[in-house]
Structure formats: structure tokens, C-alpha cells
Coordinates of C-alpha atoms and ligand atoms in Angstrom, one line a residue:
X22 CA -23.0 -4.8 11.3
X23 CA -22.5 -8.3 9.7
X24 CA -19.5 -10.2 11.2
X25 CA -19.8 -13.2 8.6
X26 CA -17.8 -16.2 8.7
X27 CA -14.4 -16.6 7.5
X28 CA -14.2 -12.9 6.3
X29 CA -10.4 -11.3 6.4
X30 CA -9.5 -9.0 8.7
X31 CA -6.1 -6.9 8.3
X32 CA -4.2 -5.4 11.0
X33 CA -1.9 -2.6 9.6
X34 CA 1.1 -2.3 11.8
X35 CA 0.0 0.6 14.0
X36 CA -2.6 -1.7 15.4
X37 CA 0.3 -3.9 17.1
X38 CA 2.2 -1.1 18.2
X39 CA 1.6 -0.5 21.9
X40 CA 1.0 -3.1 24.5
X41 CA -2.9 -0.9 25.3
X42 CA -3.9 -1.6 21.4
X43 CA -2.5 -5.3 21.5
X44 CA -5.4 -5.5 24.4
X45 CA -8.3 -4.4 22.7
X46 CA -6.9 -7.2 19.9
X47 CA -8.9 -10.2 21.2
X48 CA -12.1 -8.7 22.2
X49 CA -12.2 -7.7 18.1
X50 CA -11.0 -11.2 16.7
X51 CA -13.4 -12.4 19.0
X52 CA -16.3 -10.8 17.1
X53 CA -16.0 -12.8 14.4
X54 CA -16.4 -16.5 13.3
X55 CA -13.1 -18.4 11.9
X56 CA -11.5 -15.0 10.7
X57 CA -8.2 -14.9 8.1
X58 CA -6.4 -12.3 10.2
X59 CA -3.5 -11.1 7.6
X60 CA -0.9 -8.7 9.9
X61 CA 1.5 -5.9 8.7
X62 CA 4.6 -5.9 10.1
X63 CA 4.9 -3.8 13.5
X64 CA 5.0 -0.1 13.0
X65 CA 8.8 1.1 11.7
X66 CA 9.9 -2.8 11.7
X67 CA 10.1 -2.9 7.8
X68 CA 12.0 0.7 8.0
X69 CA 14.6 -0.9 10.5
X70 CA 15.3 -3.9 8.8
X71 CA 15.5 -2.1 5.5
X72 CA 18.4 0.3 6.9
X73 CA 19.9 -2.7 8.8
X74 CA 19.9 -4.8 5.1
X75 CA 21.5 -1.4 3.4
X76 CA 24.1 -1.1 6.4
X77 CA 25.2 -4.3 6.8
X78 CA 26.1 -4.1 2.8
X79 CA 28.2 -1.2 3.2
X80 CA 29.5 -1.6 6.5
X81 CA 28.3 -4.1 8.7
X82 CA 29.7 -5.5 11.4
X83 CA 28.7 -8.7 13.6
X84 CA 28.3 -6.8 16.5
X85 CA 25.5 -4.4 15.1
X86 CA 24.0 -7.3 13.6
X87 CA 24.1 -9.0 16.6
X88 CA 22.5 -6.0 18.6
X89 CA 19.6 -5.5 16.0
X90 CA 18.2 -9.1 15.9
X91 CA 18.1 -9.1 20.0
X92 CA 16.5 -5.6 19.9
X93 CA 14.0 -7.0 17.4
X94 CA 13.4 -9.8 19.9
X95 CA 12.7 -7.4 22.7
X96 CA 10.3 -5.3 21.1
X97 CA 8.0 -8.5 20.1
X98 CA 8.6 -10.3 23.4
X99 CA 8.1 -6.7 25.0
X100 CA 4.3 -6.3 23.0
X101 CA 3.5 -10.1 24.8
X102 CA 3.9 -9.5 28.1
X103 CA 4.8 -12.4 29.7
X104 CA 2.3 -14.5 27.4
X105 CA 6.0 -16.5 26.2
X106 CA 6.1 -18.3 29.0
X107 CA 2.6 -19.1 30.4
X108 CA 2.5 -22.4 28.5
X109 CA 3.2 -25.1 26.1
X110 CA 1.8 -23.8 23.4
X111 CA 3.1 -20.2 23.7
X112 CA 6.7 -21.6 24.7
X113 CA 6.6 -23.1 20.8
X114 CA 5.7 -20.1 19.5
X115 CA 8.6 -18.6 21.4
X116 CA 10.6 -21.6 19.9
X117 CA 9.4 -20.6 16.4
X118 CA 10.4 -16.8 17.0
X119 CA 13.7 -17.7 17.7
X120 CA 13.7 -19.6 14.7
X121 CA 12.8 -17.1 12.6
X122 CA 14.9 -14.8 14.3
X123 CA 18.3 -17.0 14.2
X124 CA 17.4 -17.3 10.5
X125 CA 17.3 -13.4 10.2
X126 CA 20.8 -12.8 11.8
X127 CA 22.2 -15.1 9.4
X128 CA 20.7 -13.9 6.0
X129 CA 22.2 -10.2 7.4
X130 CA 25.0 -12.1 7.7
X131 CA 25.2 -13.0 4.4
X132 CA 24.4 -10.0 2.8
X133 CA 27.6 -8.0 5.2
X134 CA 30.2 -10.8 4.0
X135 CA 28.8 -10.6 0.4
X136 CA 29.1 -6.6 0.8
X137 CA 26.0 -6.4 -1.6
X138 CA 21.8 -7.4 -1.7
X139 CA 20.5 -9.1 -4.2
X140 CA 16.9 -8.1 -4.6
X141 CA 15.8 -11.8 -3.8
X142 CA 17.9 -11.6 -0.9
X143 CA 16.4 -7.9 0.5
X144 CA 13.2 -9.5 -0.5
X145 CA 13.6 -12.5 1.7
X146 CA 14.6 -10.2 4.7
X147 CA 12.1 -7.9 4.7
X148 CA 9.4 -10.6 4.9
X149 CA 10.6 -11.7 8.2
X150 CA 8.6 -8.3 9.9
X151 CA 5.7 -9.7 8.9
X152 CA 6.8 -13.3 10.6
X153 CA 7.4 -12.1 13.4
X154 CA 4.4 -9.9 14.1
X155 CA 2.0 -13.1 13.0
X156 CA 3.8 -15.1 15.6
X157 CA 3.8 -12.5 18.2
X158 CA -0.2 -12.5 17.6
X159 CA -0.6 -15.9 17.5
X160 CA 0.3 -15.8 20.9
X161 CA -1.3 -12.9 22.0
X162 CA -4.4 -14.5 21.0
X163 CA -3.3 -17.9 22.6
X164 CA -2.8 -15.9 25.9
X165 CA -6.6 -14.8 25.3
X166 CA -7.7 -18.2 25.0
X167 CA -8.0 -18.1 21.2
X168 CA -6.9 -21.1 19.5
X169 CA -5.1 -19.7 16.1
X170 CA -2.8 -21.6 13.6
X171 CA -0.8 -19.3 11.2
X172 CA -0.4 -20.7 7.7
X173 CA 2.6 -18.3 5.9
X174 CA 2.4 -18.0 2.3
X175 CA 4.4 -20.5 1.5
X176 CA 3.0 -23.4 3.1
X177 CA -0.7 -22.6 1.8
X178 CA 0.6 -21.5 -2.1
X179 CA 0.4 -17.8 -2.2
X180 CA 2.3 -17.7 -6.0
X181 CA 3.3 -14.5 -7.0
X182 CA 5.2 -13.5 -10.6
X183 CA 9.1 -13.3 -10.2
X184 CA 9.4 -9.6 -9.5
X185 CA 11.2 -9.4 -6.0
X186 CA 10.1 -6.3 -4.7
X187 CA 6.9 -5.7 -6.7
X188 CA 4.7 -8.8 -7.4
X189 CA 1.6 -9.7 -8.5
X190 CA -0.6 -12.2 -7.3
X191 CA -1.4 -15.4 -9.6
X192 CA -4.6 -15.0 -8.3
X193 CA -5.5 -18.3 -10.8
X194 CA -2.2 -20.3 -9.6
X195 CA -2.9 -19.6 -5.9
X196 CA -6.9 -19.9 -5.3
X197 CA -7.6 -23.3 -4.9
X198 CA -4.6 -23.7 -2.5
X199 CA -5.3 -21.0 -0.6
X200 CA -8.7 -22.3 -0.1
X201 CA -7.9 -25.5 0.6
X202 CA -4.8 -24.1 3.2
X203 CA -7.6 -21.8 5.0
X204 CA -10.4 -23.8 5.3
X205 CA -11.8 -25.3 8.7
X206 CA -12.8 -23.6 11.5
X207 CA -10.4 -22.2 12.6
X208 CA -8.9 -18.6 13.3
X209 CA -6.3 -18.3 10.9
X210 CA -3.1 -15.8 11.5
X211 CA -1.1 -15.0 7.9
X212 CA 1.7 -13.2 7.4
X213 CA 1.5 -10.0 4.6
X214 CA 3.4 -8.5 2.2
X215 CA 5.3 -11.6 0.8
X216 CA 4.5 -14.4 -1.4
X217 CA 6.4 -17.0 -3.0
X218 CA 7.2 -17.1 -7.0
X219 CA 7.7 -20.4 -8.9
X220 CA 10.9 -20.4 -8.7
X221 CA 10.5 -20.6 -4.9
X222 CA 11.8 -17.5 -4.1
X223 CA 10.2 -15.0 -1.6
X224 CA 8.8 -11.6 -3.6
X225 CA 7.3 -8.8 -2.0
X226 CA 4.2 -7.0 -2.8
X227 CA 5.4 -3.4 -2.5
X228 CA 5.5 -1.0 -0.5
X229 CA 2.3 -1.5 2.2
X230 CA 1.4 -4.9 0.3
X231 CA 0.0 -6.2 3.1
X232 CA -3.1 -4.6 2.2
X233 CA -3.1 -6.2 -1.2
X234 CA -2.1 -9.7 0.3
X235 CA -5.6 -9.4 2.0
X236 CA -7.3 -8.5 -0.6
X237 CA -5.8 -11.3 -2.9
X238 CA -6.5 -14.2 0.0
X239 CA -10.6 -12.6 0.4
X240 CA -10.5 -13.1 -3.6
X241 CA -9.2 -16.5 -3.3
X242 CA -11.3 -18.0 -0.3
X243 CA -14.5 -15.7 -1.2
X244 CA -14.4 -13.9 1.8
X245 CA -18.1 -11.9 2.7
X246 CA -15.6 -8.5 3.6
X247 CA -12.3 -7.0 3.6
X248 CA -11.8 -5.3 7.0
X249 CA -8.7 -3.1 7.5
X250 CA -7.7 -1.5 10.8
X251 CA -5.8 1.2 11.1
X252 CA -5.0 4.4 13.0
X253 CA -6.2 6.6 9.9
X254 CA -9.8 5.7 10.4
X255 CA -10.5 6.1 6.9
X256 CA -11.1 8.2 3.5
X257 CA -11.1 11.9 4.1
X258 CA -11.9 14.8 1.7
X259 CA -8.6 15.6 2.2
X260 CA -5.5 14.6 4.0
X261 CA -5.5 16.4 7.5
X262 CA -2.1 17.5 7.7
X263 CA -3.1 19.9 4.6
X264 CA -6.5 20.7 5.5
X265 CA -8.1 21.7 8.2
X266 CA -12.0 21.5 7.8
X267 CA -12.0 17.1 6.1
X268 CA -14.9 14.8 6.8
X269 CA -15.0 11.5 6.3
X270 CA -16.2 10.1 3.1
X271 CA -18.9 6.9 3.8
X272 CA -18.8 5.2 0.5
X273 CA -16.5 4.9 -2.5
X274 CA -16.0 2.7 -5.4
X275 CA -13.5 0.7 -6.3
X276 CA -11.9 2.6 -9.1
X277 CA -12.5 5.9 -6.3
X278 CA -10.7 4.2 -4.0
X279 CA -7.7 3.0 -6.7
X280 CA -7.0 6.7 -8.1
X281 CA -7.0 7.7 -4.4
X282 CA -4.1 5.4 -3.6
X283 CA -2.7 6.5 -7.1
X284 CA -2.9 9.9 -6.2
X285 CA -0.9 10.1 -2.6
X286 CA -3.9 9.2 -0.2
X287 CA -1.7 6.3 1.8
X288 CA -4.9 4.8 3.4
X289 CA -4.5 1.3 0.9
X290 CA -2.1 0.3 -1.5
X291 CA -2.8 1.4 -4.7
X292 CA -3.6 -2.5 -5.8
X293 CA -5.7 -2.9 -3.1
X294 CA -8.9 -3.1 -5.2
X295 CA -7.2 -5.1 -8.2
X296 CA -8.6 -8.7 -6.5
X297 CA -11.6 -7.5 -6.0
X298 CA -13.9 -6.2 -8.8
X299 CA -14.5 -9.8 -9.9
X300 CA -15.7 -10.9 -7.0
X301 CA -17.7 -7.8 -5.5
X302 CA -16.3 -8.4 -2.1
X303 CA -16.7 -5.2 -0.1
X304 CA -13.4 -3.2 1.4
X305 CA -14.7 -1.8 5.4
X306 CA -12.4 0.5 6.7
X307 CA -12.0 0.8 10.6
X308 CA -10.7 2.9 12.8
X309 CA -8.4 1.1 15.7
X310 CA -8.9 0.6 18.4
X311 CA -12.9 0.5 17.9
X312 CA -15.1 3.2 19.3
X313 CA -18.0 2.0 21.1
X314 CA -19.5 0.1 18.3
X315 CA -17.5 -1.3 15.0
X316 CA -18.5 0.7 12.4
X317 CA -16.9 1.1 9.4
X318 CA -15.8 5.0 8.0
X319 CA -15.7 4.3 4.7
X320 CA -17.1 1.2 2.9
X321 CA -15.9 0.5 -0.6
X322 CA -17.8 -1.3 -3.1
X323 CA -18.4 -1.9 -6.9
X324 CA -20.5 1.2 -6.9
X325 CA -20.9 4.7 -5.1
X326 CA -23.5 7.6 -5.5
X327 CA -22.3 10.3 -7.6
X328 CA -22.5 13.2 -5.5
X329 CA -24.0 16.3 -5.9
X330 CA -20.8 18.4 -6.6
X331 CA -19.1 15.2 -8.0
X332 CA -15.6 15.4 -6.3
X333 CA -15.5 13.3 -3.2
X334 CA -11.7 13.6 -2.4
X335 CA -9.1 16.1 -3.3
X336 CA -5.0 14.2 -2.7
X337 CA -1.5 15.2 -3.7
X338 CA 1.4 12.9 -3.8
X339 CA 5.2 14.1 -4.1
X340 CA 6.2 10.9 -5.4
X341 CA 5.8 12.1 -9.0
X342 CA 8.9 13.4 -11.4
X343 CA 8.7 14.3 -15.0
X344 CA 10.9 13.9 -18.0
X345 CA 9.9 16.3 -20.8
X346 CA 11.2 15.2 -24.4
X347 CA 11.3 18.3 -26.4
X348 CA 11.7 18.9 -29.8
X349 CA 9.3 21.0 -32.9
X350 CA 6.6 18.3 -34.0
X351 CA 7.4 15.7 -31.6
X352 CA 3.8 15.2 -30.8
X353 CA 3.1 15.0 -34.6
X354 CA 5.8 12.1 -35.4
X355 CA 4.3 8.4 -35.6
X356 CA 5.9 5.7 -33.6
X357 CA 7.9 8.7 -31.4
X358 CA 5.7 7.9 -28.5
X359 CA 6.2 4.3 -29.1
X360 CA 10.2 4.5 -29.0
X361 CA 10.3 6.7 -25.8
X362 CA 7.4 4.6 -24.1
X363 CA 9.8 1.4 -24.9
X364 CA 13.3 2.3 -23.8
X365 CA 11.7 4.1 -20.1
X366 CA 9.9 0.3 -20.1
X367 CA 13.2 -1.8 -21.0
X368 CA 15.1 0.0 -18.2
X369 CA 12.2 -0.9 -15.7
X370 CA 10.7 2.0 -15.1
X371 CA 6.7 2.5 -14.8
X372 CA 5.5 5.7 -16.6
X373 CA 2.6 6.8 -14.3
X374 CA 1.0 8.7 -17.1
X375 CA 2.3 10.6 -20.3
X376 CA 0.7 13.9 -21.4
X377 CA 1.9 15.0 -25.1
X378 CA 1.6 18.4 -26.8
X379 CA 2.6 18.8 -30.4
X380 CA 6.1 20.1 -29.1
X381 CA 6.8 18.0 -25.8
X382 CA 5.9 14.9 -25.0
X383 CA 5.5 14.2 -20.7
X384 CA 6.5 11.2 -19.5
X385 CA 5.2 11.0 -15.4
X386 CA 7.2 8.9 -13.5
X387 CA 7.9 7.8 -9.5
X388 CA 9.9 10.1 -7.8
X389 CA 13.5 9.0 -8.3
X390 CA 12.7 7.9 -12.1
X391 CA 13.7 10.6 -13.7
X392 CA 16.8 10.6 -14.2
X393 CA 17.2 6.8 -16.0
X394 CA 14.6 7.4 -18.0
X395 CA 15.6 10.5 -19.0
X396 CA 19.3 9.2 -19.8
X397 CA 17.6 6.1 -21.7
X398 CA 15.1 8.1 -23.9
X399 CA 18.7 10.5 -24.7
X400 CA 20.5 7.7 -25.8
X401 CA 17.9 6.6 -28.5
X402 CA 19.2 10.2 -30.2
X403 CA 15.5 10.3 -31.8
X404 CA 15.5 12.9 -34.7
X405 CA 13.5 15.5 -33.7
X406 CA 14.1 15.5 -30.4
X407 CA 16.4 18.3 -29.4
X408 CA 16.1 18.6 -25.5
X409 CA 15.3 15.9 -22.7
X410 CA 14.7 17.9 -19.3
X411 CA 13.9 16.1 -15.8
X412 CA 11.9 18.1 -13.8
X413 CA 11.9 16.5 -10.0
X414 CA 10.4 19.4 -8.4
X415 CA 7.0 18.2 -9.2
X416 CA 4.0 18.4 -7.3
X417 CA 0.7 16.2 -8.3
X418 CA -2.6 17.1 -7.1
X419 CA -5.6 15.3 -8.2
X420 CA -9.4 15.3 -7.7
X421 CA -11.4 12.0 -7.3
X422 CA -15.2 10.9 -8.0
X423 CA -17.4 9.0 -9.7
X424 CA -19.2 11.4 -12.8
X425 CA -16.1 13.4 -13.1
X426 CA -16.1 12.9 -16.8
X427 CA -19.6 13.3 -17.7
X428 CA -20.5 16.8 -15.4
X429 CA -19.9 19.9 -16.3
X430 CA -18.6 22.9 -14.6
X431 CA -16.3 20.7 -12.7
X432 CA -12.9 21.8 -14.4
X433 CA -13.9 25.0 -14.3
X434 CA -14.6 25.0 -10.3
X435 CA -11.6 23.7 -9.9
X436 CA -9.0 25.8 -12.2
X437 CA -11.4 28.9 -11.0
X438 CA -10.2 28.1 -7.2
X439 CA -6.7 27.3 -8.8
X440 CA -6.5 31.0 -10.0
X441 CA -8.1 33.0 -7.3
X442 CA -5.3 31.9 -5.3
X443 CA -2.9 32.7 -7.9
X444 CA -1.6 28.8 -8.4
X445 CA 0.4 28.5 -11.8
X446 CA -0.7 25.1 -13.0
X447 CA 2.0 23.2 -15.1
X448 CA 0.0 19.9 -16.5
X449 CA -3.3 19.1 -17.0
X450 CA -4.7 15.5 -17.0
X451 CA -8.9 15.7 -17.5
X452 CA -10.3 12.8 -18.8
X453 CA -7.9 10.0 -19.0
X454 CA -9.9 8.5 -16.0
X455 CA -13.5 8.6 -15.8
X456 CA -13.1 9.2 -12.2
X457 CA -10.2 11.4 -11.3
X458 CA -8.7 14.5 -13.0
X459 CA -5.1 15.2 -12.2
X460 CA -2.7 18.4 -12.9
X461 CA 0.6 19.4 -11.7
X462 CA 2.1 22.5 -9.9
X463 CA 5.2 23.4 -8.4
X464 CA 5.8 21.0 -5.3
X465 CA 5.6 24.4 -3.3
X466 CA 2.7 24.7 -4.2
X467 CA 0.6 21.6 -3.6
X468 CA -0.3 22.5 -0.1
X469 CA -2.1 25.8 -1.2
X470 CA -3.9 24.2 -4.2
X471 CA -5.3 21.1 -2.1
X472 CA -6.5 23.7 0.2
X473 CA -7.9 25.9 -3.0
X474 CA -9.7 22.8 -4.4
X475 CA -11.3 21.9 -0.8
X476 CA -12.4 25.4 -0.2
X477 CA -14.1 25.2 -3.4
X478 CA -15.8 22.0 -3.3
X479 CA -16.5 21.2 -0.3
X480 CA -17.2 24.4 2.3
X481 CA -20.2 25.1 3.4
X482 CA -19.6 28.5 2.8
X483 CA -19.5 27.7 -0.9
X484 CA -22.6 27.1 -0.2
X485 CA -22.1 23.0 -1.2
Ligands
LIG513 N1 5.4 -4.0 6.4 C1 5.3 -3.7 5.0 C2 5.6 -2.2 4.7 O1 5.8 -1.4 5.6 C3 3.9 -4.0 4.5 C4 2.8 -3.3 5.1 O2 2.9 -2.6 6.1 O3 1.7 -3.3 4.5 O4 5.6 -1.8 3.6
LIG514 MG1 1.4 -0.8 6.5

């Protein structure tokens, strides 16, 4: 397999989670020449801090504060060993944890005297996981003999948009600075998950950004690969804890691989892929620690072979909720869409997908959306709308691959299995994407439909 130089390696958080797999850590960076190694936080470290943020604004007191932040410190010094202390160099990168971590206490602090979090604020905390595990590998590595530098977001120009828990990359703003920051030979440790906006405050990339703050910086320097470790080796026909009978899936496009992540597979962030179509840079997905030999499970590219039966992956997410805005002829009523679409969009919310019908129009929305967006679309008091309903108990199943669109006999295959096991589907979504078809059952009900949908496209006894 091609190691290239300066390609960007991520390490997902269950990679730094025991002191065996911190091991094996070396002998991989070692493979390569002048990697960008981008880090998640440590496993459950963005969880902890999160409740610790949502405590300490209710009812936090210094003492828990207090304990936190030196139970934080233990659990990175605890990953190291005794690499702290063998020398000069490691004993500043002790300096700097305790630096980062002083800074922590006191932004908690804050937010339990304030008795509230500003987004900016939660933002700014939640960033420090992803400090901390860098510097914790920095000297990890040191300890191996591997001479690293980490370059956090800030200092090399990582510019996001303004949104504090949800930005987007200036991919333009940020390349020729981040190009310039990783050059040199060097192996380069960076934080995830955070970059900075213009204003100069610290935003977030969402939930698992790290991912997508490796994909931006292998857009902005280049990079020959993508490689991700991770416990979950890779794409699966389906997700394990449903089905019993998966396989891995080799290859997958880029738009595969997005509708995936859409879906409910949590392999990548769902923006994963966004830096990456321009400039064809290939996405390797590895299992940690390596098996004998490093090869990837899944590699995802520009393209992938449409396969025989078309459907490469079958996912379900429970992150979905609906809001139905009922009413005779609202689907026949021009600029109704429109007027809905923009009061969900002035509250902030994301409609995932809307499916109309001449008497209900369905908005699809994250999981806790609902209920705002249904109270915004009720105050507009649109004429022929006589009913907005939020339906939470949603269940979203969809099926992924490249052809989807163009093959026939694929709906059919799949609402044939739907049937035989008696499923009563709710919504239909065929053809909005030209690789993934999506419908929605009762959240009961997702379980037995993924399983339905696998049986029928990929056993061998279907003789597939
Ligand atoms: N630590 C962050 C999270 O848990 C980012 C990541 O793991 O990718 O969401
Ligand atoms: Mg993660």
C-alpha cells in the first residue's frame, strides 16, 4: 500500500483510549513520511466535558469543578505512562497540558458564576478535548523518539464561518495558511473538531468534526490520502448491532459514502466528503489497531462500480422527526412550500428533506426539531392549512448505491421484502438522490425492515 508523504492521518478517539492501543501508535506514524496526524478527542472526553459545561450552569460548584479538571489530568497523564517526566521536552509538553488545563478550570468557572453558556463559550470548552489529546500524543510520540510539533488551528489559520457549534470550513480563506503552517518535514500533530471564525472566536465542526477537520486540512495541503482509524473498521452492508450476516463493502464513492453518514451509518461525519470532490483525494478507512498488514476496508473515491444488485449498504438513523402541515390542496398552493420552508429556516432549523402530497406537506427534521418548527410554521396561520402534527416517533431507513436511480426492479425488491414481513411504510423518498432511496416506518420498526432489506439484497440464499 502507498504511504506517500505528507498525507493526513486521523485518529478517532477510540484509538487513544487504552494504554495497549497508545502502543501500537508509533509503529503506525512511523510508516509514513512527514504525516498531518489530526486527533479526536479521547473516547467519552467530549461527553464529560459537555455534562460538566451543562452542570456547572445549573449548579456547579468549585469543588466539582475542581475534581473534574484533575480527573481529566489523570486520565491523559495515565494514557503516557511515565513519558511526562523522562525529559525536557516531554516536561514542556507537561507544562503546556497544565496550561491548557488551568485555562479549562477557569472558562467552567465562568460559565458556573454566569449560571448560563453562551454557545461561543460551550464552543470554546469543548475544543479543549481535542487539546489535550494532541498534546498527550505529541508526547507519546516524543517518548518513541518521534520528533512532532503540533500546530492548533489557530495558529496555522483554520477559518471557519461564525456558526459556534456547526461551522463550515473557508476552505478559500484557510488554504494557503494551512499550507504554509504544515509544510516542512516534519510530523505534524493537530487538534480536530475546532476552528477559529473571523471574529476570532473558537467554532466547532459538529458533532464527530474531527473527521471533517481532516478532510478540510488534506484539501488544503493536497494531501495523496485521507486515512481514518477507528475501532469500526469500516463500511458494512449494514450496521452489526441490527444484522447479523454484514460484509464489509471495499469501495464507495463519495456521494455513497455522504448519504451513508446522512442516513445513520456513524463511520464519518456526514461532511466528511464535502472537501474532497474537488480535489479527488482518496478517503482509506482502517481498522485500529492494524492487523498484520495495513490495509484499508473500504476506500472511498470519486467513483465506485455499480454493483450487480445496485444497493451496497442498507442504514437507519433515529435522529429524524417529522412535522406534517395538513390542510385540503396544500400541495397545490404556490408559494406554500416557500413560507413553511422559510419560517423552519428563520428559527434555525435544517429541514433534512421535505416530501409533499397534494394534502400534506412533510417537513423531515433532526430529532428534537419538531417541535419549533412545528410551533413556527403554526404561527404563520397560512390559509389552508388546518392541522400541523409532530410526529417524533419516526424511524428512517434508507438504501445506498451508485445506479439507484437508473435500475429497475430495485423499489420493488425492496418494498416486496418490506411487505413479506408485514412493515407498514409511512414515507417514501425514491429519487431525490441519484444514490440513495429513503422511506420511513415506525421507529419500532426499523430494526425489522433493515433486516427485511438485507435479507433481500444481499443473502446468498437470495441467490445474489
Ligand atoms: N470529540 C468530538 C466529538 O466527540 C469530535 C470527534 O470525535 O470527532 O464529537
Ligand atoms: Mg469521534
Amino acid at each position: 500500500m502507498n504511504l506517500a508523504e505528507k498525507t493526513v492521518l486521523k485518529l478517532g478517539g477510540s484509538v487513544l483510549s487504552s494504554r495497549e492501543n497508545v502502543a501500537a501508535v508509533p509503529d503506525l506514524i512511523n510508516k509514513y513520511d512527514n504525516p498531518v496526524v489530526v486527533v479526536s478527542a479521547l473516547a467519552g472526553v467530549t461527553a464529560r466535558l459537555r455534562t460538566v459545561v451543562s452542570d456547572a450552569g445549573s449548579k456547579g460548584d468549585t469543588g466539582q469543578i475542581n475534581a473534574f479538571v484533575t480527573s481529566m489530568r489523570k486520565l491523559h497523564l495515565d494514557l503516557t505512562g511515565d513519558s511526562f517526566r523522562k525529559n525536557s521536552r516531554n516536561r514542556k509538553i507537561k507544562d503546556e497540558l497544565e496550561q491548557e488545563l488551568s485555562k479549562l478550570k477557569k472558562l467552567i468557572r465562568g460559565v458556573a458564576f454566569l449560571g448560563e453558556t453562551p454557545n461561543s463559550i460551550l464552543a470554546r470548552i469543548l475544543s479543549f478535548g481535542e487539546r489535550l489529546s494532541a498534546l498527550t500524543l505529541c508526547c507519546i510520540l516524543s517518548d518513541a523518539g518521534i520528533q512532532s510539533r503540533m500546530v492548533p488551528p489557530e495558529q496555522m489559520g483554520f477559518v471557519t464561518d461564525e456558526d459556534s457549534l456547526n461551522a463550515t470550513v473557508n476552505l478559500s480563506e484557510s488554504k494557503e495558511r494551512v499550507k504554509k503552517a504544515l509544510s516542512g518535514r516534519f510530523t505534524t500533530v493537530v487538534p480536530g473538531f475546532y476552528g477559529v471564525a473571523p471574529s476570532g472566536k473558537t467554532t466547532l465542526l459538529g458533532k464527530g468534526g474531527s473527521d471533517y477537520s481532516a478532510a478540510a486540512i488534506a484539501c488544503c495541503i493536497n494531501a495523496p490520502f485521507l486515512d481514518i482509524f477507528k475501532d469500526v473498521a469500516g463500511y458494512l452492508t449494514a450496521d452489526p448491532v441490527f444484522v447479523k450476516d454484514t460484509r464489509p463493502i471495499p469501495k464507495l464513492s463519495y456521494r455513497e459514502a455522504a448519504e451513508l453518514s446522512y442516513f445513520g451509518a456513524r463511520i464519518l461525519h456526514p461532511r466528511t466528503m464535502e472537501p474532497l470532490y474537488g480535489p479527488n483525494i482518496p478517503v482509506r478507512l482502517f481498522p485500529f489497531p492494524a492487523r498484520e498488514s495495513i490495509v484499508p476496508v473500504t476506500v472511498i473515491h470519486r467513483l465506485s462500480p455499480v454493483e450487480e444488485t445496485v444497493v451496497k449498504s442498507v442504514t437507519f438513523s433515529d435522529d429524524f422527526s417529522i412535522v406534517e402541515v395538513r390542510g385540503d390542496g396544500v400541495g397545490l398552493v404556490p408559494g406554500l412550500l416557500a413560507d413553511v420552508a422559510d419560517a423552519v429556516g428563520r428559527s434555525g432549523i435544517n429541514i433534512k428533506s421535505v416530501i409533499t402530497a397534494q394534502t400534506a406537506i412533510n417537513l423531515l427534521l433532526d430529532g428534537g426539531d419538531a417541535k419549533p418548527a412545528a410551533a413556527a410554521v403554526r404561527k404563520l396561520n397560512l390559509h389552508p392549512v388546518d392541522r400541523v402534527q409532530v410526529r417524533e416517533n419516526a424511524g428512517v431507513v434508507a438504501v445506498v448505491g451508485e445506479g439507484i436511480r437508473r435500475k429497475p426492479g430495485v423499489a420493488a425488491r425492496m418494498f416486496g421484502a418490506l411487505a413479506a414481513a408485514g412493515i407498514n411504510v409511512r414515507m417514501i423518498a425514491f429519487g431525490a438522490s441519484p444514490v440513495a432511496a429513503y422511506f420511513v416506518v415506525n421507529r419500532e420498526d426499523r430494526a425489522l425492515s433493515v433486516n427485511a432489506i438485507h435479507q433481500a439484497f444481499f443473502s446468498r440464499a437470495a441467490g445474489l
